[in-house]
XYZ file of C-alpha atoms in Angstrom:
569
model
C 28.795 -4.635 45.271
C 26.254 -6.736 43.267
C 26.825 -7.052 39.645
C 23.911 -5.462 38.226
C 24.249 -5.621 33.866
C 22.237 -2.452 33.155
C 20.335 -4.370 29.936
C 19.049 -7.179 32.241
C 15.310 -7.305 33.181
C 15.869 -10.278 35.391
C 12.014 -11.797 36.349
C 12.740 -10.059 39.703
C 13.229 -6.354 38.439
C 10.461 -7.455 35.625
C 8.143 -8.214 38.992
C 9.432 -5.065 40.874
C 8.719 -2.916 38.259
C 5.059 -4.040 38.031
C 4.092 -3.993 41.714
C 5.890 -0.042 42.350
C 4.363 1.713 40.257
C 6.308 5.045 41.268
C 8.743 6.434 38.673
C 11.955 7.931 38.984
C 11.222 11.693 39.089
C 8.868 10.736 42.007
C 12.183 10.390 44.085
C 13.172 13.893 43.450
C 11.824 16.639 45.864
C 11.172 19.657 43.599
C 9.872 22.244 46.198
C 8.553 25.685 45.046
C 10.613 28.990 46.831
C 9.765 32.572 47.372
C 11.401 35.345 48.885
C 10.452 38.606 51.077
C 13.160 40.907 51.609
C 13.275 42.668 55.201
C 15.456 44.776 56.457
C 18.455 43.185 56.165
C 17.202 39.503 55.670
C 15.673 37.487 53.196
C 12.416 35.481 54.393
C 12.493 32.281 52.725
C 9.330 30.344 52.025
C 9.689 26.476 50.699
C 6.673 25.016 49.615
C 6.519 21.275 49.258
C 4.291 19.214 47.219
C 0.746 17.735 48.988
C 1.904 14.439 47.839
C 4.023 14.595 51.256
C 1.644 16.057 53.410
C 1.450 13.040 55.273
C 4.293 11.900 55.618
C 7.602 13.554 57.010
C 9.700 15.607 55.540
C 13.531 16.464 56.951
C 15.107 19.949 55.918
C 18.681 20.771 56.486
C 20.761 23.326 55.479
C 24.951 24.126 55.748
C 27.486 26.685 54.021
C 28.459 25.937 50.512
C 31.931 24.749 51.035
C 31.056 22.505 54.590
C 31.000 19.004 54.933
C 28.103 18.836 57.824
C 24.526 19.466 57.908
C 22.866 21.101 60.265
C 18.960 20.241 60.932
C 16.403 22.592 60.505
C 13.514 20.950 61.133
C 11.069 17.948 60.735
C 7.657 18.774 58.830
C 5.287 16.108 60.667
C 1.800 15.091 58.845
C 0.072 17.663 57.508
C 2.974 20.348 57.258
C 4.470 21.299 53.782
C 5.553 24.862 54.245
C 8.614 26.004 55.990
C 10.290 29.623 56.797
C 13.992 30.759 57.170
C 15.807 33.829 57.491
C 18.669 33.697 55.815
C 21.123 36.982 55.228
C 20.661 39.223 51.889
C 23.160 38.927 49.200
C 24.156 35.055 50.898
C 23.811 31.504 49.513
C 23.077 28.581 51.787
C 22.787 25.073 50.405
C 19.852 22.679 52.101
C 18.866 19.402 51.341
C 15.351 17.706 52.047
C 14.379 14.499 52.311
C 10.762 13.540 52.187
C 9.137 10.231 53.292
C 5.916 9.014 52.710
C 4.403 5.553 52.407
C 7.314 3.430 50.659
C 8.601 6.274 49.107
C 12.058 8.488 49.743
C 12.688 11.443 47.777
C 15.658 13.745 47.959
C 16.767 16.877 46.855
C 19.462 19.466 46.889
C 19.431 22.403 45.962
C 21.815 26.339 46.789
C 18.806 28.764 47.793
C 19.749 32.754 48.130
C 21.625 35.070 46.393
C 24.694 35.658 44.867
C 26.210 38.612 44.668
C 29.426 38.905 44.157
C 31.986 37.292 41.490
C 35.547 35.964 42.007
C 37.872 37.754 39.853
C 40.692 35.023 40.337
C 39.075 31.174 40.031
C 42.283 29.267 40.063
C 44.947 27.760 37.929
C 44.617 25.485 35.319
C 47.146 23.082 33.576
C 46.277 22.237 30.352
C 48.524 19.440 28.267
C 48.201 18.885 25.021
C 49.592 15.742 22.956
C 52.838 16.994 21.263
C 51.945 15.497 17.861
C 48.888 18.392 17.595
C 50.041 20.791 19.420
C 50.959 23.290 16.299
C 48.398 21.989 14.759
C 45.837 23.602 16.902
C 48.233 27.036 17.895
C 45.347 29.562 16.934
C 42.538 27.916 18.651
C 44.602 27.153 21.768
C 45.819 30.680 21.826
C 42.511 31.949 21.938
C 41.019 29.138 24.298
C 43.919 30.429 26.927
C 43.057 34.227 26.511
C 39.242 32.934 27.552
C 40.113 31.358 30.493
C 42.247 34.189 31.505
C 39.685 36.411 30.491
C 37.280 34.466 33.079
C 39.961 34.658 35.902
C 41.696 31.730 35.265
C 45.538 31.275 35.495
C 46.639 29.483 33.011
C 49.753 27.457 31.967
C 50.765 24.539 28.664
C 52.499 21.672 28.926
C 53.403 19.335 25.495
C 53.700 15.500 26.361
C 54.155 12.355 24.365
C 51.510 10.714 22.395
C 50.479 7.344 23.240
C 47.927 5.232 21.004
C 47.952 2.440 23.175
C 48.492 1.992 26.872
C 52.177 2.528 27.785
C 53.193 2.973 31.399
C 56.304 4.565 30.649
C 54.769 7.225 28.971
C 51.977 7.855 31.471
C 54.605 8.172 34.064
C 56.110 11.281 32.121
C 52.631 12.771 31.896
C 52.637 12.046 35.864
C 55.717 14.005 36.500
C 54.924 16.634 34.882
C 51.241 16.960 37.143
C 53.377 16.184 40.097
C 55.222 18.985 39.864
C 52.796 21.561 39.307
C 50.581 19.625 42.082
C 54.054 20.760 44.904
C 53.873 24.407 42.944
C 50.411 25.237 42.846
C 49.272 23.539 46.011
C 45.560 24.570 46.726
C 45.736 26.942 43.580
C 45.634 23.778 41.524
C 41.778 23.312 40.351
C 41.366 22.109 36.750
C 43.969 19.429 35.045
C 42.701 19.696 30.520
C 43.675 16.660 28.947
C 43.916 17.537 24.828
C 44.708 15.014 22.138
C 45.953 11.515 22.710
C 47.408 12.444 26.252
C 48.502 8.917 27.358
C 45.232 7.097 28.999
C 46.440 5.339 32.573
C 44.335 2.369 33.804
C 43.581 1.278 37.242
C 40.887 -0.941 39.400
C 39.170 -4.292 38.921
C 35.526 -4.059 38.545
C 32.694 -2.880 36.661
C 30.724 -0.104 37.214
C 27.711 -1.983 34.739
C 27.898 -4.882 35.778
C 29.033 -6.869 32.354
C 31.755 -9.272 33.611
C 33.313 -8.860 30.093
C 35.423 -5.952 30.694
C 35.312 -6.739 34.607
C 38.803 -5.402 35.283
C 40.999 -1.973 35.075
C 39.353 0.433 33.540
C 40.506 4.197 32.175
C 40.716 7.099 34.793
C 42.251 10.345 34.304
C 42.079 10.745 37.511
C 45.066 8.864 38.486
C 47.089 12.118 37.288
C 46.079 14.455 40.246
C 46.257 11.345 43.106
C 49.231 11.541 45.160
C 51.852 8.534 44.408
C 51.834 7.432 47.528
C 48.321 6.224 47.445
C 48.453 4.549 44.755
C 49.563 0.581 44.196
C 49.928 -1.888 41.498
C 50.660 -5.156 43.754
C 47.397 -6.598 44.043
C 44.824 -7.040 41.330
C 45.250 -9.956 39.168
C 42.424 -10.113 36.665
C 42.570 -11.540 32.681
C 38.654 -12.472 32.287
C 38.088 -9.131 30.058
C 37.196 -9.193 26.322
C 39.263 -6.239 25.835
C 43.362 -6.992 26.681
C 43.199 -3.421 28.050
C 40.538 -4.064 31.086
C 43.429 -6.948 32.182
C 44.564 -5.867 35.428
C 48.028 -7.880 36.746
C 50.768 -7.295 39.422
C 53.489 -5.065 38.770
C 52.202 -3.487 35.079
C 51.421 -0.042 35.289
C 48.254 -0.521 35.506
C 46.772 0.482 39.427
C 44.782 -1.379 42.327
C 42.499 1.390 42.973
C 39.066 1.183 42.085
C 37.545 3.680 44.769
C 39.562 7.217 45.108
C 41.600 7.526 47.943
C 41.821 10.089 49.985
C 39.946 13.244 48.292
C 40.796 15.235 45.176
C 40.921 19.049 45.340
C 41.340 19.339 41.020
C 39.461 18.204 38.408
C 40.441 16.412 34.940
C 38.868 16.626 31.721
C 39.662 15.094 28.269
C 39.437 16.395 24.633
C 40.378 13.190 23.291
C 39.041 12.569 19.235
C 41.492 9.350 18.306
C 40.517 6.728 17.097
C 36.978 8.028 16.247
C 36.782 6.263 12.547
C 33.182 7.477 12.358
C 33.776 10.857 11.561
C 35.176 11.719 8.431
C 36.987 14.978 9.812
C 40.299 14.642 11.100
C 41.226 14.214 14.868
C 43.064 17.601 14.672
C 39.790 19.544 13.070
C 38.108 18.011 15.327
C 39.968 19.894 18.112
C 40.023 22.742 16.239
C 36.116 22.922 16.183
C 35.484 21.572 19.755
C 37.398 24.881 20.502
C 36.044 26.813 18.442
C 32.362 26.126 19.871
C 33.627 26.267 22.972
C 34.735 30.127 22.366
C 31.043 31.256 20.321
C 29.322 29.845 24.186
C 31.256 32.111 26.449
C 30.440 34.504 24.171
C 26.751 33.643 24.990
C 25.737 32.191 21.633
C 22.977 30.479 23.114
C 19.767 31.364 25.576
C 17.664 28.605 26.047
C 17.754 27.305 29.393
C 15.970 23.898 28.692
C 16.994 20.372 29.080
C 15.290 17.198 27.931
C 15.280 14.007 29.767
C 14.751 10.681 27.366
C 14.115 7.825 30.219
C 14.507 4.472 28.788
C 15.004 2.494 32.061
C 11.793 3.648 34.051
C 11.188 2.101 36.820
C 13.089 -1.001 36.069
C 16.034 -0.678 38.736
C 15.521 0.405 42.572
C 18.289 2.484 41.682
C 15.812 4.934 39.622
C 18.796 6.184 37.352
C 17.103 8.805 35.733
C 16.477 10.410 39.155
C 19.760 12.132 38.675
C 18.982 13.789 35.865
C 15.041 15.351 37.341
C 17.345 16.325 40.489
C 19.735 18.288 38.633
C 17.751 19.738 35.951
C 15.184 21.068 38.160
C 18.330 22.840 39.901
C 19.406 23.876 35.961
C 16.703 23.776 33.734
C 13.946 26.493 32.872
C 11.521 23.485 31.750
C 11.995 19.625 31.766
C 10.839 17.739 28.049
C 10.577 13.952 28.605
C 11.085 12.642 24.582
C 13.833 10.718 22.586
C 16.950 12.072 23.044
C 18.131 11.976 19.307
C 14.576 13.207 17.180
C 14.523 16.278 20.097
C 18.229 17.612 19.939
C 18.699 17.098 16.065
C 16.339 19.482 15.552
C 16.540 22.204 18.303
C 18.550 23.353 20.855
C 18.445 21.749 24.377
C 21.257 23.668 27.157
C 20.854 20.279 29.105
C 20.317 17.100 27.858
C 20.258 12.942 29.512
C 19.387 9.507 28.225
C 19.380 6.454 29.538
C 18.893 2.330 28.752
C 20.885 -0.135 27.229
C 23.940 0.408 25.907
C 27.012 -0.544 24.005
C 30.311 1.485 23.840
C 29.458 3.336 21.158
C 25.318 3.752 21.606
C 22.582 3.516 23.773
C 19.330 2.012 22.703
C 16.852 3.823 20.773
C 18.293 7.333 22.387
C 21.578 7.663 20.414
C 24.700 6.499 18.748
C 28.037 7.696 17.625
C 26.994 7.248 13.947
C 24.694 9.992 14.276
C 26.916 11.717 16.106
C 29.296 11.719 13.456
C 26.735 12.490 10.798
C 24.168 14.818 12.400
C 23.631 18.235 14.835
C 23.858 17.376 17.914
C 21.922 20.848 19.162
C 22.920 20.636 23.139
C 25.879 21.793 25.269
C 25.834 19.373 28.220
C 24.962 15.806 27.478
C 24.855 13.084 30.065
C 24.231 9.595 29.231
C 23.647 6.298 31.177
C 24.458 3.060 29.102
C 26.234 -0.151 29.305
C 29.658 0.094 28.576
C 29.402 3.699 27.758
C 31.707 4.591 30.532
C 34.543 2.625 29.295
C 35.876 5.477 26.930
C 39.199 4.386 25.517
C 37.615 2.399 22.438
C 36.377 3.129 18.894
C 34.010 5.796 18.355
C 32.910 5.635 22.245
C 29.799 7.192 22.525
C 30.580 9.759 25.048
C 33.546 11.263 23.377
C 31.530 10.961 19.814
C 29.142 12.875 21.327
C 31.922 15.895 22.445
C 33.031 15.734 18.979
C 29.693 16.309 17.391
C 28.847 19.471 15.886
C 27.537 22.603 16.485
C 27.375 22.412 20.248
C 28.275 19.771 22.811
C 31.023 20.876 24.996
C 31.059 18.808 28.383
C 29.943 14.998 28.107
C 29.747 12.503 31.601
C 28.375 8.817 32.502
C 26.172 9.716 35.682
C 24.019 7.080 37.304
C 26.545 5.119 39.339
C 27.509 7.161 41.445
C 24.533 10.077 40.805
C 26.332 13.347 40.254
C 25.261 16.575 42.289
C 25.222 19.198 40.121
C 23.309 22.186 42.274
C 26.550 24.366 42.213
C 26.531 24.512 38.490
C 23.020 26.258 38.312
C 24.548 29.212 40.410
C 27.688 30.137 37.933
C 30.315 28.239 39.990
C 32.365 26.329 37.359
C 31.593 22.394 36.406
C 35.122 21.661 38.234
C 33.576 22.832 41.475
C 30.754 19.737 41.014
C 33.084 17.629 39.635
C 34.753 17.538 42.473
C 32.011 17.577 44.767
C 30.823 14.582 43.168
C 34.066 12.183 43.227
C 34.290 12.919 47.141
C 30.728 12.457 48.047
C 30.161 9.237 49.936
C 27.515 10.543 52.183
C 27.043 14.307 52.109
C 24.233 13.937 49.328
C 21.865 10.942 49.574
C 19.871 9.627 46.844
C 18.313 6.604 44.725
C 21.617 5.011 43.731
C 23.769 2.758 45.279
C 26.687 2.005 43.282
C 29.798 3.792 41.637
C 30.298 6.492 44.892
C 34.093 7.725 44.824
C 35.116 5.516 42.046
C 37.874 6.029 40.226
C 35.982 5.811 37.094
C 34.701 9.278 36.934
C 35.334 11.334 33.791
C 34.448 14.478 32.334
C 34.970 14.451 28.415
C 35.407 18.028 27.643
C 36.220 21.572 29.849
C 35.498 21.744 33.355
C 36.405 25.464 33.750
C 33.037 25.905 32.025
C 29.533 27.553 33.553
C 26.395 26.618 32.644
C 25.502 30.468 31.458
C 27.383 33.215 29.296
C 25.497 36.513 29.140
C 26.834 38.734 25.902
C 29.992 40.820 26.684
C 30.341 44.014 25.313
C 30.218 45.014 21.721
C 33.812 46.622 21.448
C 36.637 47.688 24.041
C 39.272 49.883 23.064
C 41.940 52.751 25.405
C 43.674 55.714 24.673
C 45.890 57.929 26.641
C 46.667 60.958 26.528
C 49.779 63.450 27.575
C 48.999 63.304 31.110
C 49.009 59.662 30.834
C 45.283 59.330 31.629
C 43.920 56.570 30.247
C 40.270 56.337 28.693
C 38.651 53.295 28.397
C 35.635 53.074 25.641
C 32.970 50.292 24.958
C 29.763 49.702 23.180
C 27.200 48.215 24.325
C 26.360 44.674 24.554
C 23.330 44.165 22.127
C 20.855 42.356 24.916
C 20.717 44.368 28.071
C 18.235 42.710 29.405
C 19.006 42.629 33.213
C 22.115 44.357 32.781
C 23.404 45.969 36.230
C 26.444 47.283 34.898
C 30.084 46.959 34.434
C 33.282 45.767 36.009
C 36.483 47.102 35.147
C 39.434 45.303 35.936
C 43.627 45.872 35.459
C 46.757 44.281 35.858
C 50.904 44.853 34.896
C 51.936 42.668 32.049
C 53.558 39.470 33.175
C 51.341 39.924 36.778
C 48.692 36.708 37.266
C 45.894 38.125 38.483
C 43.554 41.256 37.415
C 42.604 43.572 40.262
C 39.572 45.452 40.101
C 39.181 49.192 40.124
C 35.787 50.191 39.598
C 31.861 49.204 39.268
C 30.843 51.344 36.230
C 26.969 52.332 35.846
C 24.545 50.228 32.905
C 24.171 53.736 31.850
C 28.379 54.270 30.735
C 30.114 53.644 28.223
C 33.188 54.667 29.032
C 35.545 55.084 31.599
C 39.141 57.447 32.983
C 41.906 56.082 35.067
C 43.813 58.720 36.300
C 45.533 56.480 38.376
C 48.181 55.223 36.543
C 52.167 54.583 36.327
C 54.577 53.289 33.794
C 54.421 50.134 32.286
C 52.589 47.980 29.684
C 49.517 47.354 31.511
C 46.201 45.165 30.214
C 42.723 46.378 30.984
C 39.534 43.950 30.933
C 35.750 44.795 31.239
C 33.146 42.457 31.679
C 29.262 42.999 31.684
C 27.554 41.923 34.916
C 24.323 40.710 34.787
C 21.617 38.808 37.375
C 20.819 35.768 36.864
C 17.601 34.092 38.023
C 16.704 30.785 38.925
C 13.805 28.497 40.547
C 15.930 28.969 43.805
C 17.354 33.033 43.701
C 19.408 34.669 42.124
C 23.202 35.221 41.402
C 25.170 38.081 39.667
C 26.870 36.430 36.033
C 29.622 38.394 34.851
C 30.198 37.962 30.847
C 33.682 36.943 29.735
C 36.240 39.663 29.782
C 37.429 41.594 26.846
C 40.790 43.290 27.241
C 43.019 45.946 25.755
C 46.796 46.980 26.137
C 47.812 50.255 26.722
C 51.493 51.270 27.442
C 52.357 54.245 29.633
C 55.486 55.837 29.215
């Protein structure tokens, strides 16, 4: 791959950008959808834009979790509607790809509906730096009754601390993945990285382009890749500023700079050393990412908007801010094109994306970790696209400033090379599910950019068991039994119902894994008997189900479960 520094405006991008005059969110198809129910079916209508009427435009569509395509059809000149049929209560993914004159533009998007929710979403290991792991007891406690709440299985895990890189240490941490990896098998979906988790190092390149730190770079990732694709034999590299982007034979520090294989979990980090910005500690820090974390399940916030600031243009063939138009019209209610910083310091954005020059700890007129430090940071999930930005192990990094802002930022990524595909977000599946997605994409999902696919550089700074909406659960839940051991369950009612449908009720023993549900309860209830019952200490959980709408259908959001305990003698 080309070296391409993302600052540069060599004379032939300067001349490039002059003669194509067509800007990024020109290579995102953005096509308009309605639905007629019949029978049975939904009838789909796609409406393109004229600006492709004559040209050609492909449509294909598979099943969410396949890996082929299968062709619809070609719209020839003059053609920009198209029909399916697709089943009621389903959810098909298509992508389209439009060509006219010089110009490609792609899109991908999950059309239908959703209608039903998973009340088991997989295991999670979270490990937490042993030096702040009492530290943080309430605010874990609570973070693991969420996720369990949600459908999660969770488990903790203490491990050493590490300030600097230290192989021995990082081969603990890689033990202790291992063996959940042999336990869990498939079950094994999200590895959460909190506090100063050892940080392993592998590759030699740069994903920017500076040959500065042109080396081994910081990936997480390593922790959920079987040993036996890994090596450290090969790469031989001391040309870095930074000792820690050295790469050499035989020091802990890997070969691999593309992922090999495919992964099947994600990793995230909640990682606030060495942030000498902020004037909190890295412990309160933790406290209040979790903290914020728990007021958005609770659905804390309801706008829907994200704001894109653009300071690259047209500059690169690569069109980096394309990523951001193709997700956010999959995401976002509205689109805002402004400066990043002026917009979210003084509202609320759900989805938010700069990019142009950067440093590790800023990019260029959008934001920096200063004012990250020092200022509200009013959106939840921020993705950025700078120069060196991506290289998070250093002081004050941007992108893990950013997660430790305040009041709201709770997932933080570098996207641009590779682009991410975040489509399966804006239907309630969890960020994990996109993550992964993303990191094994090579040529499933097409677009502008050309650089970064499967590398071993992508990160998400924050919680991937996370969805991009929380409706309002209900006001209280409380049981009682009575002689007969009957247990009645009670609620109040969550304080927005609009597009309520109802309620789902939900049991299991104490010490069991999984809830099982036991009944669909009526918007109209507010409370609910279970006369069938036997001894034991058993938990009960209710959540509030709601539809969801989007640009592209519709899918049924459950709230986060609230529980109660009742034991039956």
């Amino acid at each position: 791959m080309n070296k391409i520094p993302l600052f540069a405006l060599a004379i032939s991008i300067f001349l490039y950008s002059k003669i194509f005059t067509k800007m990024p969110k020109d290579f995102v198809v953005a096509p308009k959808t309605s639905f007629q129910k019949e029978d049975s079916n939904l009838i789909l209508q796609i409406e393109f834009d004229e600006k492709y009427k004559n040209g050609t435009i492909v449509i294909k569509k598979k099943p969410i979790f396949s890996e082929r395509w299968e062709l619809l059809d070609t719209l020839l000149k003059g053609m920009t509607f198209f029909f399916d049929t697709l089943p009621i209560n389903s959810l098909s993914e298509f992508g389209f790809h439009c060509s006219v004159d010089s110009l490609d533009s792609f899109g991908y998007f999950l059309i239908g509906e959703k209608s039903s929710v998973e009340t088991y979403l997989g295991n999670v290991l979270i490990i937490v730096d042993s030096t702040i792991f009492d530290g943080i007891q309430p605010q874990l406690k609570e973070f693991v009754e969420d996720l369990e709440n949600e459908g999660w299985f969770v488990e903790l895990r203490k491990s050493p601390r590490a300030e600097n890189f230290n192989p021995i240490e990082i081969r603990k941490v890689k033990r202790i993945v291992n063996s959940y990896k042999r336990n869990w098998k498939e079950k094994f979906k999200v590895l959460l990285l909190v506090g100063r988790v050892p940080v392993p190092y592998t590759g030699n390149y740069t994903f920017d382009g500076h040959s500065d730190h042109f080396g081994a770079f910081p990936s997480d990732l390593f922790y959920v890749i079987d040993d036996s694709l890994l090596t450290d034999e090969v790469e031989y590299n001391t040309t870095a500023e930074r000792q820690e982007n050295w790469n050499l034979p035989f020091d802990g520090k890997f070969d691999q700079t593309t992922i090999p294989g495919k992964i099947s979990c994600a990793v995230g980090r909640i990682d606030f050393s060495n942030l000498t910005a902020f004037k909190e500690s890295e412990v309160n820090l933790i406290r209040k990412y979790f903290e914020k974390n728990h007021n958005f399940r609770l659905g804390k916030n309801s706008n829907n908007n994200g704001i894109i600031d653009d300071g690259f243009g047209n500059q690169s063939p690569e069109m980096f801010s394309a990523n951001a138009y193709m997700n956010f019209y999959a995401l976002a209610d509205t689109i805002v094109e402004g400066k990043l910083f002026e917009n979210i310091s003084q509202r609320y954005f759900r989805y938010a994306y700069a990019c142009n020059s950067g440093s590790y700890t800023s990019i260029w007129s959008s934001i920096n970790s200063e004012q990250c430090a020092s200022s509200n940071i009013q959106t939840t999930f921020l993705f950025l696209f700078g120069s060196y930005n991506w290289d998070w192990d250093t002081e004050n990094n941007l992108l893990r400033s950013a997660l430790a802002s305040s009041p709201d930022v709770l997932i933080t990524a570098w996207i641009g090379r590779p682009f991410w595909h975040l489509h399966h977000f804006a239907f309630g599946f969890p960020f994990c599910f996109s993550f992964i997605s993303t990191a094994n994409n090579h040529e499933l999902y097409q677009s502008t950019g050309k650089y970064g696919y499967k590398g071993m550089h992508l990160e998400v700074m924050g919680d991937p068991t996370l969805r991009e909406n929380y409706p309002e659960p209900v006001d209280v839940f409380r049981g009682e039994i009575d002689n007969n051991r009957i247990v009645k369950l009670i609620w109040g009612t969550p304080k927005d119902t609009n597009n309520l449908l109802g309620y789902q009720i939900l049991k299991k023993e104490l010490g069991k894994t999984e809830f099982t549900p036991i009944a669909n309860i009526s918007k109209h209830s507010s409370s609910f008997t279970d006369t069938n019952t036997q001894k034991g200490i058993w938990i009960y959980q209710i959540k509030a189900m709601y539809l969801r709408t989007n640009k592209f259908g519709s899918y049924l959001n459950p709230s986060i479960g609230q529980r109660t305990e009742i034991e039956i003698k």
